[in-house]
mmCIF file of C-alpha atoms in Angstrom:
data_model
loop_
_atom_site.group_PDB
_atom_site.id
_atom_site.type_symbol
_atom_site.label_atom_id
_atom_site.label_comp_id
_atom_site.label_asym_id
_atom_site.label_seq_id
_atom_site.Cartn_x
_atom_site.Cartn_y
_atom_site.Cartn_z
ATOM 1 C CA UNK A 1 -0.187 0.266 0.149
ATOM 2 C CA UNK A 2 2.988 2.573 0.997
ATOM 3 C CA UNK A 3 4.683 1.367 -2.119
ATOM 4 C CA UNK A 4 1.643 1.922 -4.167
ATOM 5 C CA UNK A 5 0.998 5.340 -3.044
ATOM 6 C CA UNK A 6 4.818 6.596 -3.182
ATOM 7 C CA UNK A 7 4.667 5.478 -6.962
ATOM 8 C CA UNK A 8 1.634 7.437 -7.454
ATOM 9 C CA UNK A 9 3.816 10.439 -6.022
ATOM 10 C CA UNK A 10 6.923 9.891 -8.138
ATOM 11 C CA UNK A 11 4.555 9.986 -11.418
ATOM 12 C CA UNK A 12 2.932 12.934 -10.055
ATOM 13 C CA UNK A 13 6.554 14.699 -9.481
ATOM 14 C CA UNK A 14 7.054 13.526 -13.108
ATOM 15 C CA UNK A 15 4.238 14.404 -15.552
ATOM 16 C CA UNK A 16 4.605 17.568 -13.432
ATOM 17 C CA UNK A 17 8.384 18.601 -14.739
ATOM 18 C CA UNK A 18 7.208 17.657 -17.655
ATOM 19 C CA UNK A 19 3.963 19.472 -17.452
ATOM 20 C CA UNK A 20 6.237 22.579 -16.397
ATOM 21 C CA UNK A 21 9.007 22.151 -19.604
ATOM 22 C CA UNK A 22 6.397 21.418 -21.589
ATOM 23 C CA UNK A 23 5.002 24.823 -20.920
ATOM 24 C CA UNK A 24 8.710 26.677 -20.673
ATOM 25 C CA UNK A 25 9.601 25.454 -24.225
ATOM 26 C CA UNK A 26 5.848 27.251 -25.868
ATOM 27 C CA UNK A 27 6.775 30.022 -24.140
ATOM 28 C CA UNK A 28 10.008 30.035 -25.707
ATOM 29 C CA UNK A 29 8.634 30.719 -29.146
ATOM 30 C CA UNK A 30 9.333 33.316 -30.476
ATOM 31 C CA UNK A 31 7.611 37.005 -30.498
ATOM 32 C CA UNK A 32 7.495 38.911 -33.750
ATOM 33 C CA UNK A 33 7.473 42.707 -33.102
ATOM 34 C CA UNK A 34 4.713 44.619 -36.003
ATOM 35 C CA UNK A 35 6.109 46.091 -39.360
ATOM 36 C CA UNK A 36 8.600 48.583 -38.425
ATOM 37 C CA UNK A 37 9.779 48.492 -34.788
ATOM 38 C CA UNK A 38 13.366 49.615 -34.894
ATOM 39 C CA UNK A 39 12.499 52.705 -36.986
ATOM 40 C CA UNK A 40 9.556 53.883 -34.253
ATOM 41 C CA UNK A 41 11.854 53.323 -31.155
ATOM 42 C CA UNK A 42 14.799 55.931 -32.667
ATOM 43 C CA UNK A 43 12.333 57.727 -34.337
ATOM 44 C CA UNK A 44 11.701 58.528 -30.826
ATOM 45 C CA UNK A 45 15.499 58.107 -29.634
ATOM 46 C CA UNK A 46 16.174 60.816 -31.645
ATOM 47 C CA UNK A 47 14.099 62.887 -30.679
ATOM 48 C CA UNK A 48 12.633 63.792 -34.204
ATOM 49 C CA UNK A 49 10.793 61.849 -36.856
ATOM 50 C CA UNK A 50 11.862 61.401 -40.376
ATOM 51 C CA UNK A 51 9.673 63.291 -42.353
ATOM 52 C CA UNK A 52 10.183 62.684 -45.735
ATOM 53 C CA UNK A 53 5.939 63.903 -46.444
ATOM 54 C CA UNK A 54 7.151 67.352 -45.631
ATOM 55 C CA UNK A 55 9.550 67.230 -48.880
ATOM 56 C CA UNK A 56 6.610 66.501 -50.887
ATOM 57 C CA UNK A 57 3.610 68.503 -50.641
ATOM 58 C CA UNK A 58 1.803 68.924 -53.714
ATOM 59 C CA UNK A 59 -1.945 70.077 -54.804
ATOM 60 C CA UNK A 60 -5.432 68.159 -54.419
ATOM 61 C CA UNK A 61 -7.639 69.190 -57.462
ATOM 62 C CA UNK A 62 -11.193 67.965 -56.324
ATOM 63 C CA UNK A 63 -14.601 69.302 -56.810
ATOM 64 C CA UNK A 64 -15.954 72.362 -54.491
ATOM 65 C CA UNK A 65 -19.243 70.089 -53.539
ATOM 66 C CA UNK A 66 -16.499 66.935 -53.056
ATOM 67 C CA UNK A 67 -15.123 69.198 -50.249
ATOM 68 C CA UNK A 68 -17.965 71.113 -48.796
ATOM 69 C CA UNK A 69 -19.109 67.200 -48.146
ATOM 70 C CA UNK A 70 -15.721 66.352 -46.554
ATOM 71 C CA UNK A 71 -15.978 69.763 -44.490
ATOM 72 C CA UNK A 72 -19.823 68.441 -43.065
ATOM 73 C CA UNK A 73 -18.308 65.246 -42.347
ATOM 74 C CA UNK A 74 -14.663 66.172 -40.590
ATOM 75 C CA UNK A 75 -17.083 68.877 -38.817
ATOM 76 C CA UNK A 76 -19.512 66.600 -37.368
ATOM 77 C CA UNK A 77 -16.720 63.637 -35.946
ATOM 78 C CA UNK A 78 -15.312 66.791 -34.069
ATOM 79 C CA UNK A 79 -18.355 67.990 -32.969
ATOM 80 C CA UNK A 80 -19.084 64.953 -32.021
ATOM 81 C CA UNK A 81 -16.785 64.824 -28.908
ATOM 82 C CA UNK A 82 -16.488 68.470 -28.301
ATOM 83 C CA UNK A 83 -14.768 67.359 -24.962
ATOM 84 C CA UNK A 84 -10.400 67.488 -25.556
ATOM 85 C CA UNK A 85 -9.858 64.423 -27.518
ATOM 86 C CA UNK A 86 -7.748 63.145 -30.103
ATOM 87 C CA UNK A 87 -9.126 60.774 -33.400
ATOM 88 C CA UNK A 88 -8.311 58.992 -35.965
ATOM 89 C CA UNK A 89 -9.213 60.126 -39.174
ATOM 90 C CA UNK A 90 -8.537 58.034 -42.628
ATOM 91 C CA UNK A 91 -5.545 59.945 -44.409
ATOM 92 C CA UNK A 92 -8.385 60.102 -47.258
ATOM 93 C CA UNK A 93 -9.570 62.381 -45.738
ATOM 94 C CA UNK A 94 -6.642 64.795 -46.628
ATOM 95 C CA UNK A 95 -7.150 64.715 -49.989
ATOM 96 C CA UNK A 96 -10.406 66.250 -50.409
ATOM 97 C CA UNK A 97 -10.038 68.670 -46.948
ATOM 98 C CA UNK A 98 -7.853 71.564 -49.243
ATOM 99 C CA UNK A 99 -11.057 72.660 -51.300
ATOM 100 C CA UNK A 100 -13.149 73.210 -47.901
ATOM 101 C CA UNK A 101 -14.810 77.142 -47.770
ATOM 102 C CA UNK A 102 -14.457 77.586 -43.933
ATOM 103 C CA UNK A 103 -12.039 80.015 -42.766
ATOM 104 C CA UNK A 104 -10.579 77.499 -40.159
ATOM 105 C CA UNK A 105 -11.227 74.104 -42.776
ATOM 106 C CA UNK A 106 -9.510 76.256 -45.590
ATOM 107 C CA UNK A 107 -6.209 77.093 -42.419
ATOM 108 C CA UNK A 108 -6.427 73.180 -41.739
ATOM 109 C CA UNK A 109 -6.063 72.452 -45.398
ATOM 110 C CA UNK A 110 -2.361 74.211 -45.486
ATOM 111 C CA UNK A 111 -1.681 71.564 -42.888
ATOM 112 C CA UNK A 112 -2.887 68.598 -44.658
ATOM 113 C CA UNK A 113 -2.160 69.544 -48.501
ATOM 114 C CA UNK A 114 1.505 69.376 -47.659
ATOM 115 C CA UNK A 115 1.194 66.400 -45.278
ATOM 116 C CA UNK A 116 -0.925 64.205 -48.074
ATOM 117 C CA UNK A 117 1.955 63.011 -50.118
ATOM 118 C CA UNK A 118 3.565 59.533 -49.669
ATOM 119 C CA UNK A 119 1.338 58.422 -46.694
ATOM 120 C CA UNK A 120 2.686 54.664 -46.619
ATOM 121 C CA UNK A 121 2.201 53.957 -42.873
ATOM 122 C CA UNK A 122 0.796 57.429 -41.169
ATOM 123 C CA UNK A 123 -2.267 57.620 -39.830
ATOM 124 C CA UNK A 124 -3.688 61.203 -39.614
ATOM 125 C CA UNK A 125 -4.565 61.909 -36.025
ATOM 126 C CA UNK A 126 -6.653 64.506 -34.788
ATOM 127 C CA UNK A 127 -6.434 66.543 -31.444
ATOM 128 C CA UNK A 128 -8.685 68.541 -30.657
ATOM 129 C CA UNK A 129 -9.096 71.100 -27.522
ATOM 130 C CA UNK A 130 -10.988 73.284 -26.472
ATOM 131 C CA UNK A 131 -10.189 77.151 -25.234
ATOM 132 C CA UNK A 132 -12.883 79.577 -26.498
ATOM 133 C CA UNK A 133 -10.106 82.201 -24.551
ATOM 134 C CA UNK A 134 -7.120 81.164 -25.959
ATOM 135 C CA UNK A 135 -5.302 83.837 -28.437
ATOM 136 C CA UNK A 136 -3.468 80.722 -30.236
ATOM 137 C CA UNK A 137 -2.932 76.920 -28.855
ATOM 138 C CA UNK A 138 -0.444 74.160 -30.370
ATOM 139 C CA UNK A 139 -0.630 70.862 -30.558
ATOM 140 C CA UNK A 140 3.779 69.186 -29.306
ATOM 141 C CA UNK A 141 4.979 66.369 -28.153
ATOM 142 C CA UNK A 142 7.380 63.656 -28.530
ATOM 143 C CA UNK A 143 5.904 63.720 -32.989
ATOM 144 C CA UNK A 144 7.180 66.387 -33.271
ATOM 145 C CA UNK A 145 10.467 68.109 -30.868
ATOM 146 C CA UNK A 146 7.452 69.518 -28.328
ATOM 147 C CA UNK A 147 8.409 72.872 -29.851
ATOM 148 C CA UNK A 148 5.339 74.889 -29.758
ATOM 149 C CA UNK A 149 6.187 76.226 -33.822
ATOM 150 C CA UNK A 150 5.234 73.435 -35.318
ATOM 151 C CA UNK A 151 2.076 72.401 -35.284
ATOM 152 C CA UNK A 152 -0.479 75.159 -34.692
ATOM 153 C CA UNK A 153 -3.835 75.239 -34.283
ATOM 154 C CA UNK A 154 -6.437 76.359 -36.112
ATOM 155 C CA UNK A 155 -9.048 77.886 -33.998
ATOM 156 C CA UNK A 156 -13.073 76.765 -35.151
ATOM 157 C CA UNK A 157 -16.736 77.537 -33.864
ATOM 158 C CA UNK A 158 -16.735 78.150 -30.386
ATOM 159 C CA UNK A 159 -13.590 77.719 -29.845
ATOM 160 C CA UNK A 160 -12.719 74.454 -30.780
ATOM 161 C CA UNK A 161 -9.079 74.205 -31.623
ATOM 162 C CA UNK A 162 -7.749 71.510 -34.268
ATOM 163 C CA UNK A 163 -4.388 70.003 -35.884
ATOM 164 C CA UNK A 164 -3.480 66.763 -37.773
ATOM 165 C CA UNK A 165 -0.508 65.105 -37.432
ATOM 166 C CA UNK A 166 0.234 62.488 -39.211
ATOM 167 C CA UNK A 167 2.038 59.671 -36.720
ATOM 168 C CA UNK A 168 2.361 55.881 -37.870
ATOM 169 C CA UNK A 169 2.303 53.458 -35.155
ATOM 170 C CA UNK A 170 3.606 54.452 -31.330
ATOM 171 C CA UNK A 171 3.646 55.304 -28.117
ATOM 172 C CA UNK A 172 3.626 59.382 -27.836
ATOM 173 C CA UNK A 173 3.273 62.141 -24.983
ATOM 174 C CA UNK A 174 1.557 64.886 -26.337
ATOM 175 C CA UNK A 175 0.520 68.593 -24.682
ATOM 176 C CA UNK A 176 -1.373 71.717 -25.629
ATOM 177 C CA UNK A 177 0.297 75.585 -25.282
ATOM 178 C CA UNK A 178 -1.723 77.777 -24.915
ATOM 179 C CA UNK A 179 -1.241 81.422 -25.387
ATOM 180 C CA UNK A 180 2.432 80.307 -25.915
ATOM 181 C CA UNK A 181 2.967 79.934 -22.414
ATOM 182 C CA UNK A 182 0.542 77.557 -20.362
ATOM 183 C CA UNK A 183 0.962 73.748 -20.522
ATOM 184 C CA UNK A 184 -2.161 71.668 -20.286
ATOM 185 C CA UNK A 185 -2.216 68.301 -20.283
ATOM 186 C CA UNK A 186 -5.133 66.466 -22.664
ATOM 187 C CA UNK A 187 -7.880 66.348 -20.051
ATOM 188 C CA UNK A 188 -9.541 63.029 -21.540
ATOM 189 C CA UNK A 189 -6.138 60.855 -22.101
ATOM 190 C CA UNK A 190 -4.012 59.013 -19.967
ATOM 191 C CA UNK A 191 -1.476 61.532 -18.274
ATOM 192 C CA UNK A 192 1.852 60.393 -19.066
ATOM 193 C CA UNK A 193 3.842 58.766 -16.320
ATOM 194 C CA UNK A 194 6.636 61.246 -16.291
ATOM 195 C CA UNK A 195 5.045 64.450 -18.104
ATOM 196 C CA UNK A 196 7.944 65.320 -19.682
ATOM 197 C CA UNK A 197 10.169 68.454 -19.613
ATOM 198 C CA UNK A 198 8.190 69.164 -16.121
ATOM 199 C CA UNK A 199 4.782 69.608 -18.325
ATOM 200 C CA UNK A 200 1.980 68.128 -17.625
ATOM 201 C CA UNK A 201 1.496 65.733 -20.631
ATOM 202 C CA UNK A 202 -0.562 62.938 -22.121
ATOM 203 C CA UNK A 203 -0.199 59.703 -23.755
ATOM 204 C CA UNK A 204 -1.896 58.444 -26.999
ATOM 205 C CA UNK A 205 -1.004 55.181 -28.210
ATOM 206 C CA UNK A 206 -1.822 54.866 -32.257
ATOM 207 C CA UNK A 207 -2.365 51.917 -33.224
ATOM 208 C CA UNK A 208 -1.080 49.510 -36.532
ATOM 209 C CA UNK A 209 -2.896 49.468 -39.129
ATOM 210 C CA UNK A 210 -4.691 45.845 -39.968
ATOM 211 C CA UNK B 1 29.077 45.430 -38.664
ATOM 212 C CA UNK B 2 27.463 47.376 -36.247
ATOM 213 C CA UNK B 3 25.802 44.050 -34.536
ATOM 214 C CA UNK B 4 29.671 42.813 -34.351
ATOM 215 C CA UNK B 5 30.218 45.265 -30.969
ATOM 216 C CA UNK B 6 29.617 44.404 -28.113
ATOM 217 C CA UNK B 7 27.112 45.496 -25.677
ATOM 218 C CA UNK B 8 29.198 47.695 -23.871
ATOM 219 C CA UNK B 9 30.951 49.191 -27.032
ATOM 220 C CA UNK B 10 27.953 50.063 -28.542
ATOM 221 C CA UNK B 11 26.866 51.295 -25.154
ATOM 222 C CA UNK B 12 29.846 53.987 -24.509
ATOM 223 C CA UNK B 13 29.730 55.028 -28.192
ATOM 224 C CA UNK B 14 26.270 55.987 -28.392
ATOM 225 C CA UNK B 15 26.743 58.159 -24.876
ATOM 226 C CA UNK B 16 29.613 60.178 -26.962
ATOM 227 C CA UNK B 17 27.211 61.150 -29.252
ATOM 228 C CA UNK B 18 26.422 57.783 -31.932
ATOM 229 C CA UNK B 19 23.114 57.582 -31.536
ATOM 230 C CA UNK B 20 22.411 55.394 -34.461
ATOM 231 C CA UNK B 21 24.285 52.932 -33.015
ATOM 232 C CA UNK B 22 21.446 52.710 -30.428
ATOM 233 C CA UNK B 23 19.279 50.507 -33.636
ATOM 234 C CA UNK B 24 22.051 47.784 -33.402
ATOM 235 C CA UNK B 25 21.092 47.194 -29.292
ATOM 236 C CA UNK B 26 17.505 47.761 -30.188
ATOM 237 C CA UNK B 27 18.669 45.168 -32.664
ATOM 238 C CA UNK B 28 19.790 42.539 -30.296
ATOM 239 C CA UNK B 29 17.354 43.353 -27.989
ATOM 240 C CA UNK B 30 14.044 43.449 -29.441
ATOM 241 C CA UNK B 31 12.606 39.827 -30.068
ATOM 242 C CA UNK B 32 13.983 38.680 -26.057
ATOM 243 C CA UNK B 33 11.454 41.838 -25.158
ATOM 244 C CA UNK B 34 9.036 41.506 -27.273
ATOM 245 C CA UNK B 35 8.677 37.791 -25.971
ATOM 246 C CA UNK B 36 8.733 38.545 -22.333
ATOM 247 C CA UNK B 37 6.525 41.402 -22.729
ATOM 248 C CA UNK B 38 3.929 39.446 -24.533
ATOM 249 C CA UNK B 39 4.279 36.667 -22.201
ATOM 250 C CA UNK B 40 3.910 39.442 -18.971
ATOM 251 C CA UNK B 41 0.785 41.664 -20.731
ATOM 252 C CA UNK B 42 -0.663 38.978 -22.442
ATOM 253 C CA UNK B 43 -1.419 41.225 -25.640
ATOM 254 C CA UNK B 44 1.106 42.198 -28.120
ATOM 255 C CA UNK B 45 -0.331 45.786 -28.768
ATOM 256 C CA UNK B 46 0.172 46.017 -24.832
ATOM 257 C CA UNK B 47 3.366 44.658 -25.141
ATOM 258 C CA UNK B 48 5.344 46.064 -27.919
ATOM 259 C CA UNK B 49 4.056 49.071 -26.178
ATOM 260 C CA UNK B 50 5.911 48.173 -22.578
ATOM 261 C CA UNK B 51 8.808 47.223 -25.525
ATOM 262 C CA UNK B 52 9.100 50.692 -26.601
ATOM 263 C CA UNK B 53 8.942 52.747 -23.593
ATOM 264 C CA UNK B 54 11.574 50.719 -22.485
ATOM 265 C CA UNK B 55 13.449 50.961 -24.815
ATOM 266 C CA UNK B 56 13.263 54.766 -25.157
ATOM 267 C CA UNK B 57 13.824 54.820 -21.967
ATOM 268 C CA UNK B 58 17.407 53.301 -21.941
ATOM 269 C CA UNK B 59 18.265 55.425 -24.165
ATOM 270 C CA UNK B 60 17.617 58.280 -22.088
ATOM 271 C CA UNK B 61 19.205 57.313 -18.524
ATOM 272 C CA UNK B 62 22.299 55.172 -20.525
ATOM 273 C CA UNK B 63 24.501 57.400 -18.317
ATOM 274 C CA UNK B 64 23.092 55.175 -15.340
ATOM 275 C CA UNK B 65 23.713 52.199 -16.454
ATOM 276 C CA UNK B 66 26.270 51.111 -14.654
ATOM 277 C CA UNK B 67 28.262 47.963 -16.876
ATOM 278 C CA UNK B 68 27.652 48.647 -20.024
ATOM 279 C CA UNK B 69 28.895 44.963 -20.745
ATOM 280 C CA UNK B 70 25.545 43.868 -19.162
ATOM 281 C CA UNK B 71 23.754 45.702 -21.629
ATOM 282 C CA UNK B 72 20.932 43.033 -21.321
ATOM 283 C CA UNK B 73 20.206 42.507 -17.356
ATOM 284 C CA UNK B 74 19.777 46.700 -16.964
ATOM 285 C CA UNK B 75 17.973 47.003 -20.114
ATOM 286 C CA UNK B 76 16.166 43.815 -18.768
ATOM 287 C CA UNK B 77 15.246 45.619 -15.376
ATOM 288 C CA UNK B 78 13.884 48.726 -17.071
ATOM 289 C CA UNK B 79 11.515 46.042 -18.828
ATOM 290 C CA UNK B 80 10.455 44.776 -15.988
ATOM 291 C CA UNK B 81 9.360 47.350 -14.933
ATOM 292 C CA UNK B 82 7.475 49.015 -17.270
ATOM 293 C CA UNK B 83 5.753 46.186 -17.501
ATOM 294 C CA UNK B 84 4.881 45.723 -14.017
ATOM 295 C CA UNK B 85 3.480 49.543 -14.660
ATOM 296 C CA UNK B 86 1.438 47.832 -17.889
ATOM 297 C CA UNK B 87 -0.118 45.418 -16.468
ATOM 298 C CA UNK B 88 -1.257 47.607 -13.533
ATOM 299 C CA UNK B 89 -3.146 50.044 -15.879
ATOM 300 C CA UNK B 90 -4.481 47.753 -18.008
ATOM 301 C CA UNK B 91 -5.622 45.553 -15.690
ATOM 302 C CA UNK B 92 -5.224 42.937 -17.593
ATOM 303 C CA UNK B 93 -6.944 39.849 -15.909
ATOM 304 C CA UNK B 94 -10.067 41.416 -14.679
ATOM 305 C CA UNK B 95 -10.609 42.369 -18.651
ATOM 306 C CA UNK B 96 -9.355 39.062 -19.842
ATOM 307 C CA UNK B 97 -10.315 36.572 -17.327
ATOM 308 C CA UNK B 98 -13.265 37.700 -15.763
ATOM 309 C CA UNK B 99 -14.945 38.595 -19.097
ATOM 310 C CA UNK B 100 -14.577 34.119 -19.402
ATOM 311 C CA UNK B 101 -15.277 33.771 -16.212
ATOM 312 C CA UNK B 102 -19.007 34.860 -16.726
ATOM 313 C CA UNK B 103 -19.309 32.446 -19.393
ATOM 314 C CA UNK B 104 -18.717 32.687 -22.966
ATOM 315 C CA UNK B 105 -19.190 28.534 -23.347
ATOM 316 C CA UNK B 106 -15.871 27.292 -24.252
ATOM 317 C CA UNK B 107 -16.722 25.206 -27.483
ATOM 318 C CA UNK B 108 -18.537 28.375 -28.167
ATOM 319 C CA UNK B 109 -15.099 30.031 -28.918
ATOM 320 C CA UNK B 110 -13.152 29.023 -32.253
ATOM 321 C CA UNK B 111 -9.895 28.279 -32.246
ATOM 322 C CA UNK B 112 -7.812 29.386 -34.395
ATOM 323 C CA UNK B 113 -5.848 26.711 -36.657
ATOM 324 C CA UNK B 114 -2.608 27.823 -35.354
ATOM 325 C CA UNK B 115 -3.227 28.283 -32.109
ATOM 326 C CA UNK B 116 -3.759 24.839 -30.222
ATOM 327 C CA UNK B 117 -6.346 24.616 -27.415
ATOM 328 C CA UNK B 118 -2.284 23.555 -24.832
ATOM 329 C CA UNK B 119 -1.245 26.813 -26.328
ATOM 330 C CA UNK B 120 -4.655 28.671 -25.506
ATOM 331 C CA UNK B 121 -5.292 27.300 -21.840
ATOM 332 C CA UNK B 122 -1.354 27.668 -21.498
ATOM 333 C CA UNK B 123 -1.566 31.161 -21.914
ATOM 334 C CA UNK B 124 -4.416 31.753 -19.824
ATOM 335 C CA UNK B 125 -2.430 30.468 -17.041
ATOM 336 C CA UNK B 126 -0.176 32.001 -17.063
ATOM 337 C CA UNK B 127 -2.253 35.223 -17.464
ATOM 338 C CA UNK B 128 -3.875 33.781 -13.695
ATOM 339 C CA UNK B 129 -0.056 34.220 -11.501
ATOM 340 C CA UNK B 130 0.073 36.519 -9.880
ATOM 341 C CA UNK B 131 2.521 39.656 -11.579
ATOM 342 C CA UNK B 132 5.219 38.815 -9.011
ATOM 343 C CA UNK B 133 5.182 34.625 -9.748
ATOM 344 C CA UNK B 134 4.963 35.711 -13.561
ATOM 345 C CA UNK B 135 7.552 37.685 -13.959
ATOM 346 C CA UNK B 136 10.327 35.444 -11.731
ATOM 347 C CA UNK B 137 8.424 32.072 -13.827
ATOM 348 C CA UNK B 138 9.245 33.871 -17.725
ATOM 349 C CA UNK B 139 12.525 34.946 -15.993
ATOM 350 C CA UNK B 140 13.681 31.835 -14.753
ATOM 351 C CA UNK B 141 11.683 28.693 -16.880
ATOM 352 C CA UNK B 142 11.700 30.755 -20.025
ATOM 353 C CA UNK B 143 14.527 33.318 -20.505
ATOM 354 C CA UNK B 144 16.651 30.619 -18.557
ATOM 355 C CA UNK B 145 18.416 32.690 -16.590
ATOM 356 C CA UNK B 146 20.222 32.316 -13.061
ATOM 357 C CA UNK B 147 18.420 33.269 -9.754
ATOM 358 C CA UNK B 148 20.890 35.791 -9.484
ATOM 359 C CA UNK B 149 20.430 37.426 -12.932
ATOM 360 C CA UNK B 150 16.622 37.700 -11.742
ATOM 361 C CA UNK B 151 17.721 39.525 -8.816
ATOM 362 C CA UNK B 152 19.659 42.179 -10.235
ATOM 363 C CA UNK B 153 16.797 42.620 -12.041
ATOM 364 C CA UNK B 154 13.709 42.248 -9.858
ATOM 365 C CA UNK B 155 16.221 44.067 -7.205
ATOM 366 C CA UNK B 156 14.102 40.752 -5.187
ATOM 367 C CA UNK B 157 16.344 38.783 -2.944
ATOM 368 C CA UNK B 158 17.147 34.961 -4.014
ATOM 369 C CA UNK B 159 15.241 33.303 -1.411
ATOM 370 C CA UNK B 160 12.015 35.451 -2.883
ATOM 371 C CA UNK B 161 12.646 34.757 -6.134
ATOM 372 C CA UNK B 162 12.770 30.918 -5.973
ATOM 373 C CA UNK B 163 9.414 30.753 -3.635
ATOM 374 C CA UNK B 164 7.612 32.968 -6.724
ATOM 375 C CA UNK B 165 9.058 30.337 -9.343
ATOM 376 C CA UNK B 166 7.669 27.663 -6.821
ATOM 377 C CA UNK B 167 4.297 28.829 -6.187
ATOM 378 C CA UNK B 168 4.660 29.752 -9.661
ATOM 379 C CA UNK B 169 5.083 25.695 -10.907
ATOM 380 C CA UNK B 170 2.604 24.781 -8.247
ATOM 381 C CA UNK B 171 -0.415 27.160 -9.855
ATOM 382 C CA UNK B 172 0.048 25.922 -13.552
ATOM 383 C CA UNK B 173 0.587 22.061 -12.973
ATOM 384 C CA UNK B 174 -2.908 22.947 -11.538
ATOM 385 C CA UNK B 175 -4.036 25.232 -13.819
ATOM 386 C CA UNK B 176 -2.543 22.853 -16.601
ATOM 387 C CA UNK B 177 -3.088 19.907 -15.328
ATOM 388 C CA UNK B 178 -6.412 19.354 -17.022
ATOM 389 C CA UNK B 179 -5.087 20.205 -21.069
ATOM 390 C CA UNK B 180 -2.626 18.742 -21.291
ATOM 391 C CA UNK B 181 -3.304 15.095 -20.051
ATOM 392 C CA UNK B 182 -6.276 15.663 -22.587
ATOM 393 C CA UNK B 183 -4.125 17.745 -25.255
#
């Protein structure tokens, strides 16, 4: 009886060790990162991103009706989220925005037309910030060297400021700079643990394209 | 070419301003890091974010890498820390396993062709471990580090780590017994 019990214990131990060994072997299987991972890390390491698309601005021609329709679509999307927020907009939107009739859209169109070329791997992220009393607002972050001059936001109705930024998949920290002096994190986004440069900042993660 | 250089030389030259050489360190530790982070966090998107974060933090803190020849251990300590932070933020266990316990019938969940039932059970079992236990188990049995190396990475004592690994193994055995005998 005792011998039988000991034998069962030994079998249990043997099976258990085999189980752990099999688990470890399975867990050692390689895991690949998504395409461009190294490049994204290095872009953030350098503190600036390579911007070949800046050098390839082009004029986009669309009909006024299509432009107005796109403007209406963008406004609708933005107004659905009146609080501070970020949106991912398909790149195709940029091809129709330049002919929008409104003042705000005209200014945004300049940025979009510049950024529209060679958009492989880029996703257009719209930053929105509500500040009716502000005279000017910029979005700064790890994607533009935290430079307050690089991405000025455009004021729209109701003091809704907007800027469209092309980003590859990855994690970015950012903040808004109001009137050139006041740094403000995005209240609707996760707060950066670092608060880079001692200023409040938020985190956005752009998911890889499916 | 740069891939032939030792960690110590790469770290020193990056510190001296050859930023592009950091890419060789990224390439060298990317796959191991991705595996560890994925096993820790479960979702590849979360793992990749933590890994990217760890590399960027390592670069920014490179002057504080006391032993450039052991960049791997130092980097893994940063990565382990980022995984802990990300894990706490994501609340992965609650999101994943509470939903499962609420009862999608197992038979109704389709298994992707390349993913065996055993593998699914394994990921689930690893995900159910406490963070400390999961980290210790992965470092010991997957990354195959010594307890002394694990201690450097985690800051925990060797005896504490041995206990964590032991408990992780016990829990895994208990959880996986059925899957193993059936699979």
